One Martini backbone bead per residue (centre of mass of N, CA, C, O) as a GRO file, in nm:
protein
  243
    1UNK     BB    1  -1.035   1.908   0.562
    2UNK     BB    2  -0.888   2.164   0.466
    3UNK     BB    3  -0.695   2.167   0.710
    4UNK     BB    4  -0.530   1.917   0.624
    5UNK     BB    5  -0.417   2.043   0.367
    6UNK     BB    6  -0.284   2.287   0.494
    7UNK     BB    7  -0.096   2.122   0.677
    8UNK     BB    8   0.052   1.978   0.450
    9UNK     BB    9   0.173   2.229   0.315
   10UNK     BB   10   0.330   2.325   0.566
   11UNK     BB   11   0.503   2.068   0.620
   12UNK     BB   12   0.638   2.086   0.305
   13UNK     BB   13   0.631   2.376   0.159
   14UNK     BB   14   0.381   2.413  -0.012
   15UNK     BB   15   0.169   2.610  -0.227
   16UNK     BB   16   0.020   2.350  -0.355
   17UNK     BB   17  -0.277   2.140  -0.433
   18UNK     BB   18  -0.276   1.909  -0.729
   19UNK     BB   19  -0.437   1.651  -0.814
   20UNK     BB   20  -0.333   1.362  -1.051
   21UNK     BB   21  -0.285   1.120  -0.838
   22UNK     BB   22  -0.359   0.775  -0.728
   23UNK     BB   23  -0.208   0.565  -0.475
   24UNK     BB   24  -0.238   0.226  -0.417
   25UNK     BB   25  -0.256  -0.007  -0.220
   26UNK     BB   26  -0.341  -0.344  -0.184
   27UNK     BB   27  -0.327  -0.480   0.082
   28UNK     BB   28  -0.607  -0.368   0.270
   29UNK     BB   29  -0.739  -0.187   0.025
   30UNK     BB   30  -0.838  -0.359  -0.229
   31UNK     BB   31  -0.800  -0.609  -0.034
   32UNK     BB   32  -0.912  -0.871   0.197
   33UNK     BB   33  -0.595  -1.023   0.255
   34UNK     BB   34  -0.446  -1.021   0.535
   35UNK     BB   35  -0.543  -1.280   0.677
   36UNK     BB   36  -0.402  -1.467   0.471
   37UNK     BB   37  -0.115  -1.361   0.502
   38UNK     BB   38  -0.079  -1.421   0.803
   39UNK     BB   39  -0.101  -1.729   0.778
   40UNK     BB   40   0.123  -1.773   0.566
   41UNK     BB   41   0.349  -1.659   0.736
   42UNK     BB   42   0.332  -1.844   0.983
   43UNK     BB   43   0.360  -2.120   0.835
   44UNK     BB   44   0.617  -2.077   0.666
   45UNK     BB   45   0.815  -1.989   0.893
   46UNK     BB   46   0.786  -2.242   1.070
   47UNK     BB   47   0.930  -2.433   0.852
   48UNK     BB   48   1.210  -2.246   0.926
   49UNK     BB   49   1.213  -2.159   1.242
   50UNK     BB   50   1.009  -1.908   1.240
   51UNK     BB   51   0.861  -1.656   1.433
   52UNK     BB   52   0.528  -1.547   1.336
   53UNK     BB   53   0.291  -1.317   1.382
   54UNK     BB   54   0.018  -1.141   1.321
   55UNK     BB   55   0.144  -0.870   1.407
   56UNK     BB   56   0.389  -0.893   1.224
   57UNK     BB   57   0.237  -0.894   0.955
   58UNK     BB   58   0.110  -0.607   0.991
   59UNK     BB   59   0.374  -0.442   1.062
   60UNK     BB   60   0.520  -0.548   0.770
   61UNK     BB   61   0.338  -0.439   0.578
   62UNK     BB   62   0.467  -0.360   0.240
   63UNK     BB   63   0.707  -0.499   0.239
   64UNK     BB   64   0.940  -0.680   0.129
   65UNK     BB   65   0.954  -1.008   0.179
   66UNK     BB   66   1.268  -1.046   0.184
   67UNK     BB   67   1.315  -0.833   0.403
   68UNK     BB   68   1.151  -0.955   0.629
   69UNK     BB   69   1.304  -1.225   0.643
   70UNK     BB   70   1.591  -1.120   0.702
   71UNK     BB   71   1.510  -0.981   0.968
   72UNK     BB   72   1.398  -1.230   1.120
   73UNK     BB   73   1.654  -1.405   1.105
   74UNK     BB   74   1.845  -1.207   1.242
   75UNK     BB   75   1.685  -1.181   1.510
   76UNK     BB   76   1.659  -1.507   1.577
   77UNK     BB   77   1.963  -1.622   1.448
   78UNK     BB   78   2.199  -1.421   1.350
   79UNK     BB   79   2.153  -1.420   1.032
   80UNK     BB   80   2.282  -1.368   0.696
   81UNK     BB   81   2.092  -1.391   0.434
   82UNK     BB   82   2.023  -1.433   0.124
   83UNK     BB   83   1.825  -1.350  -0.135
   84UNK     BB   84   1.783  -1.644  -0.227
   85UNK     BB   85   1.689  -1.759   0.043
   86UNK     BB   86   1.452  -1.562   0.084
   87UNK     BB   87   1.301  -1.640  -0.176
   88UNK     BB   88   1.240  -1.934  -0.098
   89UNK     BB   89   1.065  -1.856   0.147
   90UNK     BB   90   0.865  -1.678  -0.011
   91UNK     BB   91   0.760  -1.898  -0.199
   92UNK     BB   92   0.615  -2.051   0.029
   93UNK     BB   93   0.424  -1.829   0.108
   94UNK     BB   94   0.292  -1.806  -0.172
   95UNK     BB   95   0.183  -2.092  -0.192
   96UNK     BB   96  -0.008  -2.077   0.053
   97UNK     BB   97  -0.176  -1.835  -0.037
   98UNK     BB   98  -0.282  -1.983  -0.314
   99UNK     BB   99  -0.458  -2.202  -0.146
  100UNK     BB  100  -0.651  -1.991  -0.094
  101UNK     BB  101  -0.897  -1.803  -0.098
  102UNK     BB  102  -1.016  -1.545  -0.256
  103UNK     BB  103  -1.004  -1.228  -0.206
  104UNK     BB  104  -1.185  -0.959  -0.152
  105UNK     BB  105  -1.307  -0.678  -0.243
  106UNK     BB  106  -1.316  -0.382  -0.117
  107UNK     BB  107  -1.540  -0.199   0.013
  108UNK     BB  108  -1.570   0.093  -0.208
  109UNK     BB  109  -1.349   0.091  -0.436
  110UNK     BB  110  -1.496   0.114  -0.705
  111UNK     BB  111  -1.649   0.381  -0.641
  112UNK     BB  112  -1.394   0.542  -0.587
  113UNK     BB  113  -1.269   0.508  -0.870
  114UNK     BB  114  -1.498   0.651  -1.014
  115UNK     BB  115  -1.445   0.926  -0.893
  116UNK     BB  116  -1.151   0.954  -0.988
  117UNK     BB  117  -1.201   0.913  -1.292
  118UNK     BB  118  -1.397   1.160  -1.321
  119UNK     BB  119  -1.139   1.355  -1.246
  120UNK     BB  120  -0.889   1.260  -1.421
  121UNK     BB  121  -0.720   1.060  -1.257
  122UNK     BB  122  -0.455   0.880  -1.184
  123UNK     BB  123  -0.415   0.524  -1.143
  124UNK     BB  124  -0.237   0.344  -0.887
  125UNK     BB  125  -0.005   0.078  -0.780
  126UNK     BB  126   0.161  -0.001  -0.456
  127UNK     BB  127   0.361  -0.291  -0.404
  128UNK     BB  128   0.539  -0.554  -0.226
  129UNK     BB  129   0.463  -0.723  -0.451
  130UNK     BB  130   0.545  -0.981  -0.736
  131UNK     BB  131   0.300  -1.146  -0.817
  132UNK     BB  132   0.153  -1.230  -1.105
  133UNK     BB  133  -0.138  -1.312  -1.018
  134UNK     BB  134  -0.193  -1.034  -0.880
  135UNK     BB  135  -0.158  -0.855  -1.125
  136UNK     BB  136  -0.378  -0.989  -1.295
  137UNK     BB  137  -0.607  -0.919  -1.096
  138UNK     BB  138  -0.591  -0.616  -1.111
  139UNK     BB  139  -0.664  -0.605  -1.416
  140UNK     BB  140  -0.937  -0.749  -1.386
  141UNK     BB  141  -1.075  -0.563  -1.157
  142UNK     BB  142  -0.927  -0.257  -1.265
  143UNK     BB  143  -0.914  -0.206  -1.587
  144UNK     BB  144  -1.093   0.063  -1.606
  145UNK     BB  145  -0.842   0.229  -1.427
  146UNK     BB  146  -0.596   0.025  -1.499
  147UNK     BB  147  -0.251  -0.018  -1.577
  148UNK     BB  148   0.057  -0.169  -1.582
  149UNK     BB  149   0.233   0.097  -1.583
  150UNK     BB  150   0.081   0.172  -1.281
  151UNK     BB  151   0.259  -0.063  -1.151
  152UNK     BB  152   0.417  -0.133  -0.839
  153UNK     BB  153   0.676  -0.345  -0.742
  154UNK     BB  154   0.931  -0.513  -0.587
  155UNK     BB  155   1.096  -0.507  -0.882
  156UNK     BB  156   1.122  -0.173  -0.907
  157UNK     BB  157   1.292  -0.194  -0.636
  158UNK     BB  158   1.546  -0.196  -0.373
  159UNK     BB  159   1.356  -0.021  -0.187
  160UNK     BB  160   1.125  -0.058   0.037
  161UNK     BB  161   0.908  -0.038   0.251
  162UNK     BB  162   0.957   0.273   0.415
  163UNK     BB  163   1.061   0.373   0.178
  164UNK     BB  164   0.991   0.604  -0.086
  165UNK     BB  165   1.047   0.459  -0.362
  166UNK     BB  166   0.771   0.337  -0.452
  167UNK     BB  167   0.626   0.620  -0.470
  168UNK     BB  168   0.827   0.754  -0.659
  169UNK     BB  169   0.773   0.552  -0.886
  170UNK     BB  170   0.472   0.613  -0.911
  171UNK     BB  171   0.516   0.908  -0.995
  172UNK     BB  172   0.685   0.854  -1.243
  173UNK     BB  173   0.462   0.691  -1.393
  174UNK     BB  174   0.246   0.939  -1.360
  175UNK     BB  175   0.385   1.231  -1.378
  176UNK     BB  176   0.440   1.332  -1.072
  177UNK     BB  177   0.428   1.511  -0.789
  178UNK     BB  178   0.379   1.526  -0.462
  179UNK     BB  179   0.153   1.768  -0.483
  180UNK     BB  180  -0.006   1.550  -0.700
  181UNK     BB  181  -0.033   1.323  -0.462
  182UNK     BB  182  -0.213   1.030  -0.359
  183UNK     BB  183  -0.217   0.820  -0.071
  184UNK     BB  184  -0.329   0.476  -0.003
  185UNK     BB  185  -0.332   0.330   0.327
  186UNK     BB  186  -0.290   0.059   0.605
  187UNK     BB  187   0.020   0.079   0.677
  188UNK     BB  188   0.290   0.190   0.845
  189UNK     BB  189   0.506   0.159   0.621
  190UNK     BB  190   0.334   0.297   0.400
  191UNK     BB  191   0.290   0.567   0.534
  192UNK     BB  192   0.584   0.637   0.562
  193UNK     BB  193   0.643   0.634   0.257
  194UNK     BB  194   0.442   0.855   0.170
  195UNK     BB  195   0.558   1.078   0.351
  196UNK     BB  196   0.853   1.060   0.245
  197UNK     BB  197   0.735   1.143  -0.052
  198UNK     BB  198   0.524   1.390   0.006
  199UNK     BB  199   0.249   1.286   0.014
  200UNK     BB  200  -0.084   1.259   0.038
  201UNK     BB  201  -0.173   1.067   0.331
  202UNK     BB  202  -0.398   0.793   0.356
  203UNK     BB  203  -0.555   0.624   0.617
  204UNK     BB  204  -0.684   0.281   0.632
  205UNK     BB  205  -0.813   0.094   0.905
  206UNK     BB  206  -0.844  -0.258   0.826
  207UNK     BB  207  -0.711  -0.348   1.090
  208UNK     BB  208  -0.579  -0.419   1.430
  209UNK     BB  209  -0.451  -0.159   1.454
  210UNK     BB  210  -0.402   0.123   1.590
  211UNK     BB  211  -0.441   0.444   1.493
  212UNK     BB  212  -0.172   0.556   1.616
  213UNK     BB  213   0.025   0.408   1.428
  214UNK     BB  214  -0.053   0.578   1.173
  215UNK     BB  215  -0.030   0.867   1.286
  216UNK     BB  216   0.275   0.840   1.376
  217UNK     BB  217   0.361   0.823   1.057
  218UNK     BB  218   0.187   1.090   0.926
  219UNK     BB  219  -0.094   1.098   0.862
  220UNK     BB  220  -0.328   1.321   0.719
  221UNK     BB  221  -0.546   1.087   0.721
  222UNK     BB  222  -0.831   0.902   0.877
  223UNK     BB  223  -0.984   0.583   0.824
  224UNK     BB  224  -1.191   0.279   0.886
  225UNK     BB  225  -1.310   0.289   0.587
  226UNK     BB  226  -1.357   0.288   0.254
  227UNK     BB  227  -1.645   0.407   0.259
  228UNK     BB  228  -1.565   0.669   0.405
  229UNK     BB  229  -1.379   0.776   0.187
  230UNK     BB  230  -1.578   0.776  -0.043
  231UNK     BB  231  -1.786   0.975   0.094
  232UNK     BB  232  -1.549   1.211   0.124
  233UNK     BB  233  -1.409   1.274  -0.148
  234UNK     BB  234  -1.558   1.516  -0.283
  235UNK     BB  235  -1.527   1.713  -0.049
  236UNK     BB  236  -1.209   1.697  -0.048
  237UNK     BB  237  -1.134   1.680  -0.397
  238UNK     BB  238  -1.282   1.878  -0.519
  239UNK     BB  239  -1.201   2.165  -0.671
  240UNK     BB  240  -1.335   2.351  -0.442
  241UNK     BB  241  -1.145   2.189  -0.208
  242UNK     BB  242  -0.882   2.309  -0.321
  243UNK     BB  243  -0.588   2.496  -0.241
   0.00000   0.00000   0.00000
């Protein structure tokens, strides 16, 4: 695993890697919520005459919802809808999502955060969502490790993932540079954003997409379960293991 860090340094031309912050994506990383989101996307978009598949939901995960909607409408209907129209459609998707049972916390996340907290690293969340109930839940479930100042939502940036802006904003809130930041993602757009922000980007493939999709976006490391990342964390990022 030290070789992966060395390769990261060479890729970006950094002289050192000194983690001071870990930025988590939310859906599919902190919560096993993507199956719910996929259903809500399919049902809500169908009510507006837009076909969205489960694969589409996973492939566009992490982007701002209004951006995904505008792209889908443009592709299928050839129309450029306004941000206000897209927001109305996204509100329906949000309504359907919140009718579903609450998604469980991803196995291994709490103990992983305990490791990170013990290392005195800042913990942040960078999500394409902006729904207040979800932000409240983050603070409820992870309040021992996370405060609201270190949460980046869709409303903090004008360009969402795959642009680097959300993770750059996360670094700004954490007070870190790229070479001091670890990103944990599960979606191709999110991995792309983390890599574009030049952070050390770990992909955890908790969904149905093939590993190659995440690796092709430039992930520095890949795990198939959060528990695997948790078990490898200390070996990978304890002080003696840092280049």
